[in-house]
């Protein structure tokens, strides 16, 4: 048996036992997910999209049982935002969860989401009422290995979600952005020695705006799947990715922007810096479904390698099934620009500081206005004075 | 100030400088002219320590210290400044931040006190306004999306802030319209003093209508073929480099 198969069997076994006496949020019916999992294989090393990341250590780590740190804190939200733990959900919240949980996720494509359903340690549902403005939500560690966040932003509402560093084995964040709503979503991931698999799945309704930033250092193995759907006419999506890896860190980021409705726009800007023996994997996919006419999509992904043994694998992918669209993509891989380095040094700036400046400047291109201060601190680029 | 003796250098593995001798004293402005490929930019880059220019023989001394083997930043701290022919674009680093890093590095190397952020900003704004550069320009990425004239004015701004002993201007006039040329020239004239020196590298004499050199040197095939005063520049403009090459030295 492979590690994936052993883990799969363990999850099914646990799931069957839990089905009779679930410890957490017993009202949630794990049955359908458990049944689906019976015939869905889990990713194996080198299966599609797992060419450069080995999931086996993740399976082995999580097959030996789970750790809870016992905390149930980790969420701060501004007034007017409804936050409820799945375990404590009343009937109204249960209805919201039932109606929306997994609504955005194609779990056959992301089969580890079934595992999350079955082994769930902690889930929270966050609701921003329609028309609310200036809603702010901050997430810290939620205290489980298998975590679930369901954010429902009502029509016309405006909200900000900031995920502070946390290292569960598996967190799924699902965002439903209502019509004409606006969500800013920033995720910070600091360096750890853990094994992690995460999924962000967001659905953006007509006229809505979703801006998402993934700022990360690496871990022993960290995989981020990001699936964002422009589901309504004129949905506007902006994605920022910036990472700075060192040591033997591993970070695998797979972004899938799916345009299923027309007139949408999406912009992806990714900058990765890889040092030492670290490894960055990036896949940026733009899918334009039949009928998603007048879509305007662009992807720019650049990686900078700072050491001979540093590795980056970057692949842009386009799948276009509509004829009246604009779509642009570019991926580059390079080292520090020697002309720029000489230019800075000729101004008296020592080589080490000059390199830091160039790395910081490179990453800066991906920050935009989504929590740039937090991003700079996380990415270990100099605290930069804003002088002008 | 600057003494260059029998300097030989290769650029990209090819011998370009074949024995340059040049002495520049404090308070002097020297112009180096020459056709394309004569070695003008290689000389500028050899002085500044560009990694792909390899000095194979001879010496360059700035205020008595040999530049050979010094890192580019050490040469800058000694008082050398090179205004680039093609200033490099660095989009993610703001111009202000870059200028602050440059000035701070000089102050640190020379064991001078660091400027406060407020007095630094005031200093930069004052220098920028002299060069007709809007404050907005300081917030943008270094040279990113700047016009040719803005890039060259940005070089002069750096020169004014760093107050070098020797400023080497590599084709700073190229690509400038007449107004930008005047602005750049007045910046250089304001900078030049008895305490420093200027080496102007140029292809055309028009810059020399605005900045009067004490000496004009003509570089041909990696050597100084002729030295004179500013009338030499006018003679070159009239006759071209080919005539000079035929007549020999």
XYZ file of C-alpha atoms in Angstrom:
637
model
C 0.000 0.000 0.000
C 1.184 3.495 -0.714
C 1.246 6.211 1.929
C -1.792 7.767 0.266
C -3.697 4.464 0.406
C -2.765 3.828 4.030
C -3.865 7.303 4.980
C -7.032 6.936 2.939
C -7.894 3.715 4.772
C -7.228 5.355 8.108
C -9.497 8.302 7.303
C -12.280 5.929 6.204
C -11.877 3.881 9.365
C -11.865 6.942 11.611
C -14.737 8.388 9.671
C -16.878 5.306 10.168
C -16.232 5.373 13.895
C -16.812 9.097 14.116
C -20.036 8.711 12.239
C -21.536 7.042 15.249
C -20.101 9.402 17.834
C -18.588 12.525 16.313
C -16.790 14.605 18.884
C -16.993 17.905 17.117
C -20.178 19.500 15.742
C -22.103 16.206 15.865
C -25.021 17.702 13.953
C -22.884 17.925 10.789
C -23.542 14.951 8.552
C -20.177 13.501 7.465
C -21.917 10.634 5.705
C -21.966 11.967 2.144
C -18.316 13.002 2.281
C -17.359 9.650 3.748
C -19.285 7.845 1.037
C -17.691 9.942 -1.697
C -14.260 9.336 -0.258
C -14.788 5.579 -0.633
C -14.121 5.832 -4.353
C -11.969 8.937 -4.710
C -8.227 8.294 -4.611
C -5.977 10.732 -2.831
C -3.041 12.405 -4.588
C 0.016 10.211 -4.980
C 3.564 11.471 -5.482
C 3.817 12.643 -9.089
C 0.109 12.539 -9.768
C -1.271 15.519 -11.675
C -0.357 18.854 -10.000
C 1.782 16.931 -7.484
C 4.807 16.571 -9.746
C 7.084 18.657 -7.536
C 5.611 18.135 -4.080
C 5.517 14.817 -2.308
C 2.334 14.416 -0.244
C 3.550 11.263 1.541
C 5.139 12.978 4.558
C 1.875 14.857 5.040
C -0.067 11.570 5.045
C 2.403 9.954 7.420
C 2.325 12.880 9.798
C -1.466 12.929 9.903
C -1.933 9.160 10.041
C -0.441 9.074 13.507
C -3.300 10.986 15.049
C -3.885 14.629 15.514
C -2.689 17.253 17.890
C -4.952 19.876 19.297
C -3.448 22.811 21.081
C -6.761 23.215 22.858
C -7.227 26.852 22.031
C -10.560 27.996 20.776
C -9.616 31.607 20.332
C -8.217 33.019 17.174
C -10.961 35.157 15.684
C -11.518 38.862 16.018
C -14.226 40.598 14.084
C -15.646 44.071 13.978
C -19.167 44.808 15.164
C -21.975 43.584 13.002
C -20.035 40.544 11.791
C -21.586 37.248 12.953
C -19.065 34.602 13.977
C -20.157 31.151 15.052
C -18.271 27.973 15.804
C -19.737 24.969 13.958
C -19.965 23.166 17.273
C -22.032 25.921 18.845
C -24.108 26.743 15.776
C -27.795 27.311 16.372
C -30.349 26.307 13.814
C -30.082 29.549 11.849
C -26.302 29.246 11.550
C -26.638 25.558 10.751
C -28.864 26.521 7.855
C -26.229 28.949 6.583
C -23.563 26.252 6.899
C -25.694 23.603 5.241
C -26.553 25.937 2.392
C -23.000 27.080 1.713
C -20.418 24.608 2.933
C -18.518 23.140 -0.030
C -20.720 25.102 -2.424
C -17.627 26.506 -4.117
C -15.439 23.397 -3.993
C -15.158 20.740 -6.625
C -14.032 18.096 -4.157
C -13.235 15.521 -6.810
C -10.660 17.959 -8.041
C -9.495 18.735 -4.489
C -10.110 15.349 -2.803
C -8.340 16.342 0.390
C -11.385 18.533 1.041
C -13.339 15.310 1.699
C -10.710 14.412 4.270
C -11.184 17.792 5.900
C -14.943 17.178 6.039
C -14.491 13.852 7.777
C -11.715 14.750 10.213
C -12.882 18.300 10.954
C -11.488 19.639 14.244
C -12.781 23.126 14.128
C -14.976 25.146 11.820
C -16.223 28.696 11.959
C -18.842 30.432 9.924
C -18.475 34.181 9.492
C -21.268 36.284 8.065
C -20.995 39.864 6.904
C -24.512 41.228 6.509
C -25.575 42.652 3.164
C -24.665 46.291 2.765
C -22.248 46.357 5.707
C -19.231 48.555 5.241
C -15.768 48.413 6.785
C -16.189 44.920 8.262
C -12.878 43.548 9.533
C -12.077 39.994 10.454
C -8.786 38.619 11.735
C -8.042 34.937 12.018
C -5.235 33.498 14.080
C -4.611 29.843 14.935
C -7.948 28.087 15.385
C -6.561 25.207 17.407
C -7.177 22.228 15.156
C -5.273 20.250 12.585
C -8.233 20.164 10.209
C -9.871 23.548 10.108
C -12.629 25.077 8.080
C -13.546 28.717 7.635
C -16.703 29.663 5.804
C -17.067 33.361 5.061
C -20.283 34.671 3.568
C -20.140 38.293 2.461
C -23.632 39.623 1.798
C -24.604 41.577 -1.301
C -23.070 45.023 -1.464
C -21.024 44.521 1.709
C -17.408 45.528 2.146
C -15.080 43.379 4.228
C -11.446 42.625 5.002
C -10.221 39.204 6.082
C -6.675 38.907 7.414
C -5.306 35.443 8.164
C -2.407 35.772 10.570
C 0.231 33.039 10.601
C -1.104 29.652 11.703
C 0.137 26.197 10.881
C -2.617 23.649 11.011
C -2.140 20.551 8.884
C -5.076 21.545 6.743
C -7.156 24.692 6.578
C -9.864 25.335 4.038
C -11.136 28.871 3.649
C -14.249 29.249 1.597
C -15.396 32.737 0.657
C -18.708 33.553 -0.951
C -18.631 37.131 -2.141
C -22.152 38.412 -2.797
C -23.277 40.565 -5.686
C -21.575 43.974 -5.798
C -19.730 43.148 -2.600
C -16.038 43.711 -1.989
C -13.679 41.426 -0.080
C -10.003 42.002 0.646
C -8.419 38.762 1.799
C -4.807 38.564 2.938
C -3.139 35.418 4.120
C 0.173 35.474 5.964
C 2.175 32.277 6.386
C 5.393 32.338 8.359
C 8.285 29.895 8.243
C 7.602 26.634 10.065
C 8.913 23.096 10.086
C 5.434 21.662 9.653
C 3.711 19.819 6.807
C 0.695 21.672 5.510
C -1.967 21.477 2.868
C -4.388 24.369 2.456
C -7.191 25.328 0.143
C -8.751 28.707 -0.519
C -11.899 28.484 -2.557
C -13.758 31.663 -3.370
C -16.739 32.459 -5.505
C -17.188 36.004 -6.733
C -20.688 37.081 -7.733
C -21.827 39.604 -10.307
C -20.294 43.049 -9.963
C -18.279 41.977 -6.940
C -14.629 42.619 -6.276
C -12.296 40.110 -4.621
C -8.704 40.931 -3.875
C -6.610 38.123 -2.452
C -2.999 38.134 -1.280
C -0.905 35.113 -0.394
C 2.293 36.133 1.413
C 4.414 33.240 2.539
C 7.623 31.854 3.750
C 8.042 28.136 3.367
C 7.820 25.143 5.624
C 8.998 21.555 5.377
C 6.188 21.069 2.881
C 3.512 23.658 2.389
C 1.003 23.384 -0.386
C -1.542 26.113 -1.121
C -4.326 25.390 -3.550
C -6.248 28.501 -4.504
C -9.396 28.267 -6.567
C -11.238 31.456 -7.416
C -14.300 31.601 -9.580
C -15.617 34.663 -11.376
C -19.158 33.375 -11.167
C -21.197 36.457 -11.983
C -21.049 39.045 -14.743
C -18.346 41.635 -14.288
C -16.669 39.964 -11.308
C -13.311 41.588 -10.619
C -10.480 39.481 -9.193
C -7.016 40.570 -8.152
C -4.458 38.098 -6.804
C -1.123 38.967 -5.244
C 1.444 36.313 -4.395
C 4.797 37.004 -2.749
C 7.095 34.496 -1.135
C 10.606 34.431 0.224
C 12.021 30.974 0.891
C 15.292 29.959 2.485
C 16.986 26.947 4.053
C 15.299 23.788 2.816
C 11.816 25.272 2.761
C 9.267 24.048 0.277
C 6.280 26.013 -0.957
C 3.892 24.844 -3.661
C 1.234 27.274 -4.841
C -1.427 26.284 -7.336
C -3.756 29.068 -8.402
C -6.751 28.364 -10.554
C -8.819 31.309 -11.724
C -12.004 30.087 -13.265
C -14.066 32.516 -15.335
C -17.511 31.030 -15.703
C -19.378 34.297 -16.330
C -18.730 37.067 -18.833
C -17.233 40.524 -18.521
C -14.968 39.542 -15.661
C -11.427 40.658 -15.035
C -8.630 38.882 -13.220
C -5.079 39.943 -12.488
C -2.466 37.699 -10.932
C 0.875 39.152 -9.865
C 3.313 36.711 -8.324
C 6.897 37.330 -7.154
C 8.925 34.617 -5.483
C 12.447 34.765 -4.078
C 14.203 31.469 -3.435
C 17.463 31.198 -1.507
C 19.727 28.412 -0.195
C 18.328 24.969 -1.045
C 14.687 26.009 -0.952
C 12.137 25.081 -3.580
C 9.199 27.068 -4.939
C 6.563 25.511 -7.143
C 3.996 27.682 -8.847
C 1.190 26.855 -11.201
C -1.069 29.656 -12.405
C -4.045 28.581 -14.398
C -6.660 30.706 -16.108
C -9.759 28.874 -17.275
C -12.274 30.739 -19.397
C -15.446 28.739 -19.806
C -17.654 28.802 -22.911
C -19.865 31.842 -22.634
C -17.486 33.817 -20.407
C -17.145 36.384 -23.189
C -15.394 39.722 -22.709
C -13.219 38.272 -19.982
C -9.957 40.113 -19.429
C -7.414 37.946 -17.615
C -3.700 38.390 -16.977
C -1.001 36.558 -15.072
C 2.556 37.688 -14.347
C 4.765 35.324 -12.354
C 8.438 35.972 -11.706
C 10.881 34.092 -9.558
C 14.329 35.180 -8.439
C 16.885 32.542 -7.482
C 19.550 33.687 -5.035
C 21.648 30.544 -4.680
C 22.954 27.845 -7.016
C 20.952 25.097 -5.287
C 17.704 27.083 -5.056
C 14.915 25.744 -7.257
C 11.767 27.172 -8.778
C 9.248 25.532 -11.061
C 6.702 27.907 -12.545
C 4.048 27.165 -15.101
C 1.314 29.398 -16.477
C -1.600 27.565 -18.068
C -4.426 28.930 -20.161
C -7.587 27.106 -21.054
C -9.829 29.274 -23.156
C -13.193 28.176 -24.486
C -14.621 31.578 -25.416
C -13.582 33.646 -28.427
C -14.039 37.259 -27.332
C -11.512 37.466 -24.518
C -8.231 39.095 -23.612
C -5.738 36.899 -21.899
C -2.070 37.557 -21.163
C 0.467 35.586 -19.237
C 4.163 35.595 -18.552
C 6.485 33.650 -16.313
C 10.166 34.390 -15.828
C 12.980 32.981 -13.773
C 16.156 34.893 -13.061
C 18.878 35.973 -10.725
C 19.627 39.362 -9.217
C 20.145 41.808 -12.072
C 23.899 42.447 -12.183
C 23.448 45.874 -13.796
C 21.090 46.967 -11.037
C 23.489 45.610 -8.414
C 26.404 47.549 -9.920
C 24.275 50.685 -10.152
C 23.439 50.566 -6.430
C 27.006 49.732 -5.420
C 28.357 52.593 -7.542
C 26.286 54.860 -5.263
C 28.184 53.592 -2.245
C 25.590 51.034 -1.175
C 27.388 47.916 0.090
C 26.734 44.659 -1.710
C 24.680 43.034 1.057
C 22.375 46.037 1.452
C 22.135 46.421 -2.316
C 21.028 42.798 -2.655
C 18.458 43.246 0.116
C 17.110 46.341 -1.607
C 16.781 44.530 -4.928
C 15.044 41.555 -3.302
C 12.699 43.874 -1.433
C 11.981 45.848 -4.576
C 11.256 42.687 -6.525
C 8.775 41.435 -3.924
C 7.268 44.903 -3.604
C 5.890 44.584 -7.127
C 3.466 41.947 -5.866
C 2.235 43.648 -2.702
C -0.207 46.226 -3.979
C -2.205 47.781 -1.165
C -3.162 44.535 0.565
C -1.491 44.738 3.993
C 1.920 45.691 2.572
C 3.381 46.449 6.014
C 2.532 42.985 7.346
C 3.824 41.479 4.117
C 7.202 43.219 4.393
C 7.624 42.120 7.987
C 6.676 38.543 7.134
C 8.852 38.325 4.041
C 11.841 39.515 5.983
C 12.554 42.434 3.743
C 13.924 45.509 5.441
C 11.466 47.652 7.291
C 11.250 50.309 4.673
C 10.895 53.931 5.565
C 8.243 55.717 3.607
C 9.901 59.067 3.177
C 8.511 60.864 0.207
C 42.722 64.404 -7.739
C 42.799 61.671 -10.393
C 45.895 60.113 -11.903
C 45.566 57.481 -14.579
C 48.797 55.890 -15.752
C 49.199 53.533 -18.692
C 45.757 52.037 -18.138
C 44.919 48.920 -20.120
C 41.520 47.275 -19.791
C 39.336 44.655 -21.403
C 35.572 44.743 -21.677
C 33.787 41.457 -22.261
C 37.203 39.877 -22.806
C 38.214 42.276 -25.581
C 41.105 44.765 -25.181
C 39.581 48.252 -25.302
C 41.862 50.600 -23.352
C 45.430 50.451 -24.585
C 47.431 52.810 -22.417
C 45.552 55.823 -21.028
C 47.447 58.563 -19.206
C 45.449 61.354 -17.638
C 45.865 63.760 -14.733
C 42.914 65.742 -13.392
C 43.540 68.364 -10.696
C 41.040 69.847 -8.252
C 38.876 72.550 -9.793
C 39.313 71.242 -13.352
C 36.722 70.150 -15.880
C 37.970 67.678 -18.475
C 36.065 66.515 -21.526
C 36.790 63.199 -23.158
C 35.534 62.934 -26.691
C 35.828 60.212 -29.216
C 33.952 58.170 -31.795
C 31.842 55.130 -30.936
C 33.999 52.227 -29.842
C 36.993 54.366 -28.908
C 36.773 53.272 -25.260
C 35.043 56.270 -23.599
C 32.474 54.251 -21.675
C 34.986 51.521 -20.863
C 37.166 54.176 -19.235
C 34.202 55.415 -17.179
C 33.291 51.861 -16.169
C 36.898 50.961 -15.352
C 36.993 53.921 -12.970
C 33.720 52.933 -11.305
C 34.639 49.256 -11.029
C 32.088 47.618 -13.280
C 32.609 43.852 -12.894
C 32.798 43.049 -16.614
C 35.628 45.551 -17.188
C 38.966 44.012 -16.363
C 42.003 46.222 -15.821
C 45.001 44.344 -17.208
C 47.776 46.900 -16.629
C 48.401 50.379 -15.297
C 46.888 52.244 -12.403
C 44.125 54.688 -11.467
C 44.567 56.726 -8.315
C 41.942 58.944 -6.724
C 43.316 61.363 -4.113
C 46.377 59.182 -3.934
C 44.599 55.866 -3.404
C 44.698 53.211 -6.087
C 41.244 52.155 -7.252
C 42.512 48.803 -8.509
C 40.868 45.986 -6.587
C 38.447 48.255 -4.739
C 34.744 47.404 -4.752
C 32.452 49.872 -6.525
C 31.051 51.053 -3.177
C 34.565 51.681 -1.818
C 35.346 53.833 -4.847
C 32.137 55.784 -4.231
C 33.125 56.329 -0.595
C 36.498 57.666 -1.783
C 34.594 60.294 -3.732
C 34.052 58.837 -7.187
C 30.695 59.239 -8.879
C 29.686 57.877 -12.283
C 26.598 59.291 -13.978
C 25.472 56.336 -16.086
C 24.917 56.515 -19.790
C 21.979 54.150 -19.298
C 20.635 54.531 -15.746
C 19.146 51.244 -14.534
C 15.417 50.897 -13.797
C 14.557 49.340 -10.416
C 10.753 49.387 -10.239
C 10.085 48.190 -6.681
C 12.573 50.457 -4.910
C 11.395 54.045 -4.503
C 13.738 56.767 -5.644
C 13.656 58.370 -2.197
C 14.525 55.115 -0.478
C 17.401 54.567 -2.911
C 18.762 58.078 -2.355
C 18.537 57.608 1.423
C 20.420 54.294 1.237
C 23.119 55.921 -0.900
C 23.569 58.948 1.375
C 23.431 56.805 4.533
C 26.094 54.468 3.166
C 28.421 57.419 2.530
C 27.828 58.866 5.980
C 28.477 55.509 7.572
C 31.656 54.813 5.591
C 32.992 58.299 6.298
C 31.961 58.096 9.970
C 29.681 61.069 9.671
C 26.411 61.413 11.554
C 23.328 60.010 9.902
C 20.850 62.609 8.689
C 17.431 62.647 10.285
C 14.635 61.595 7.957
C 13.175 65.103 8.002
C 16.392 66.912 7.125
C 17.154 64.315 4.461
C 13.756 64.807 2.823
C 14.232 68.583 2.900
C 17.676 68.251 1.320
C 16.398 65.996 -1.455
C 13.382 68.157 -2.222
C 15.570 71.233 -2.497
C 18.006 69.525 -4.879
C 15.141 68.046 -6.901
C 13.470 71.409 -7.367
C 16.728 72.859 -8.675
C 16.579 70.206 -11.367
C 12.869 70.811 -12.006
C 11.914 67.376 -10.691
C 8.476 67.168 -9.070
C 8.162 65.573 -5.588
C 6.071 62.820 -7.184
C 9.211 61.744 -8.987
C 10.834 60.837 -5.658
C 8.054 58.405 -4.778
C 8.289 56.448 -8.004
C 10.528 53.418 -8.506
C 14.161 54.220 -9.342
C 14.175 55.362 -12.986
C 11.085 53.202 -13.585
C 9.177 54.590 -16.517
C 11.222 57.807 -16.437
C 11.798 59.621 -19.721
C 15.379 59.872 -21.008
C 15.642 63.407 -19.666
C 14.259 62.443 -16.249
C 16.772 59.627 -15.934
C 19.671 61.944 -16.646
C 18.365 64.586 -14.245
C 18.035 61.839 -11.639
C 21.740 61.070 -12.119
C 22.594 64.711 -11.516
C 20.356 64.717 -8.437
C 22.369 61.810 -7.020
C 25.594 63.651 -7.795
C 24.409 66.755 -5.966
C 23.406 64.728 -2.905
C 26.549 62.590 -2.749
C 28.963 65.511 -3.319
C 31.725 63.435 -4.931
C 35.311 64.608 -5.350
C 35.321 63.415 -8.937
C 32.177 63.234 -11.051
C 32.406 61.196 -14.252
C 29.500 61.927 -16.580
C 29.148 59.223 -19.221
C 27.255 60.662 -22.204
C 24.914 62.458 -19.863
C 23.932 64.668 -22.802
C 22.747 61.848 -25.046
C 19.031 61.759 -25.655
C 18.373 65.165 -24.076
C 16.375 67.953 -25.647
C 17.788 71.448 -25.350
C 15.847 72.370 -22.194
C 16.896 69.202 -20.376
C 20.468 69.746 -21.565
C 20.441 73.238 -20.040
C 19.029 71.936 -16.753
C 21.630 69.184 -16.567
C 24.433 71.615 -17.468
C 23.378 74.130 -14.847
C 23.340 71.309 -12.272
C 26.900 70.384 -13.212
C 28.023 74.019 -13.199
C 26.498 74.524 -9.750
C 28.322 71.425 -8.537
C 31.766 72.188 -9.955
C 34.064 73.911 -7.479
C 37.737 74.288 -6.599
C 37.383 71.290 -4.310
C 36.171 68.793 -6.899
C 36.665 67.842 -10.519
C 34.494 66.779 -13.437
C 35.208 64.335 -16.250
C 32.698 64.766 -19.065
C 32.470 61.938 -21.544
C 30.646 62.960 -24.655
C 30.256 62.207 -28.295
C 29.204 65.707 -29.345
C 30.506 69.117 -28.483
C 27.043 70.623 -27.836
C 27.268 69.868 -24.078
C 30.476 71.885 -24.081
C 28.515 74.981 -25.180
C 26.989 74.858 -21.692
C 29.818 73.484 -19.588
C 33.212 74.946 -20.386
C 36.015 72.400 -20.082
C 39.553 73.310 -19.135
C 40.876 70.423 -21.237
C 39.523 68.389 -24.110
C 40.975 64.953 -24.820
C 40.268 62.911 -27.884
C 40.160 59.183 -27.402
C 40.910 57.013 -30.428
C 41.265 53.248 -30.284
C 41.837 53.109 -26.552
C 44.419 55.887 -26.306
C 44.314 59.639 -25.847
C 45.227 60.827 -29.328
C 45.095 64.558 -28.752
C 44.709 66.994 -25.864
C 43.809 70.643 -26.170
C 41.511 73.324 -24.856
C 37.862 73.790 -25.796
C 38.780 74.936 -29.312
C 39.702 71.318 -29.997
C 36.057 70.388 -29.514
C 35.010 72.932 -32.086
C 37.641 71.700 -34.524
C 36.316 68.158 -34.078
C 32.776 69.314 -34.669
C 33.892 70.919 -37.937
C 36.224 68.203 -39.200
C 35.051 65.002 -37.532
C 37.070 62.275 -35.867
C 38.104 60.680 -39.150
C 40.264 63.652 -40.124
C 41.969 63.543 -36.755
C 42.597 59.838 -37.081
C 44.207 60.347 -40.495
C 46.446 63.151 -39.280
C 47.762 60.980 -36.444
C 48.878 62.362 -33.148
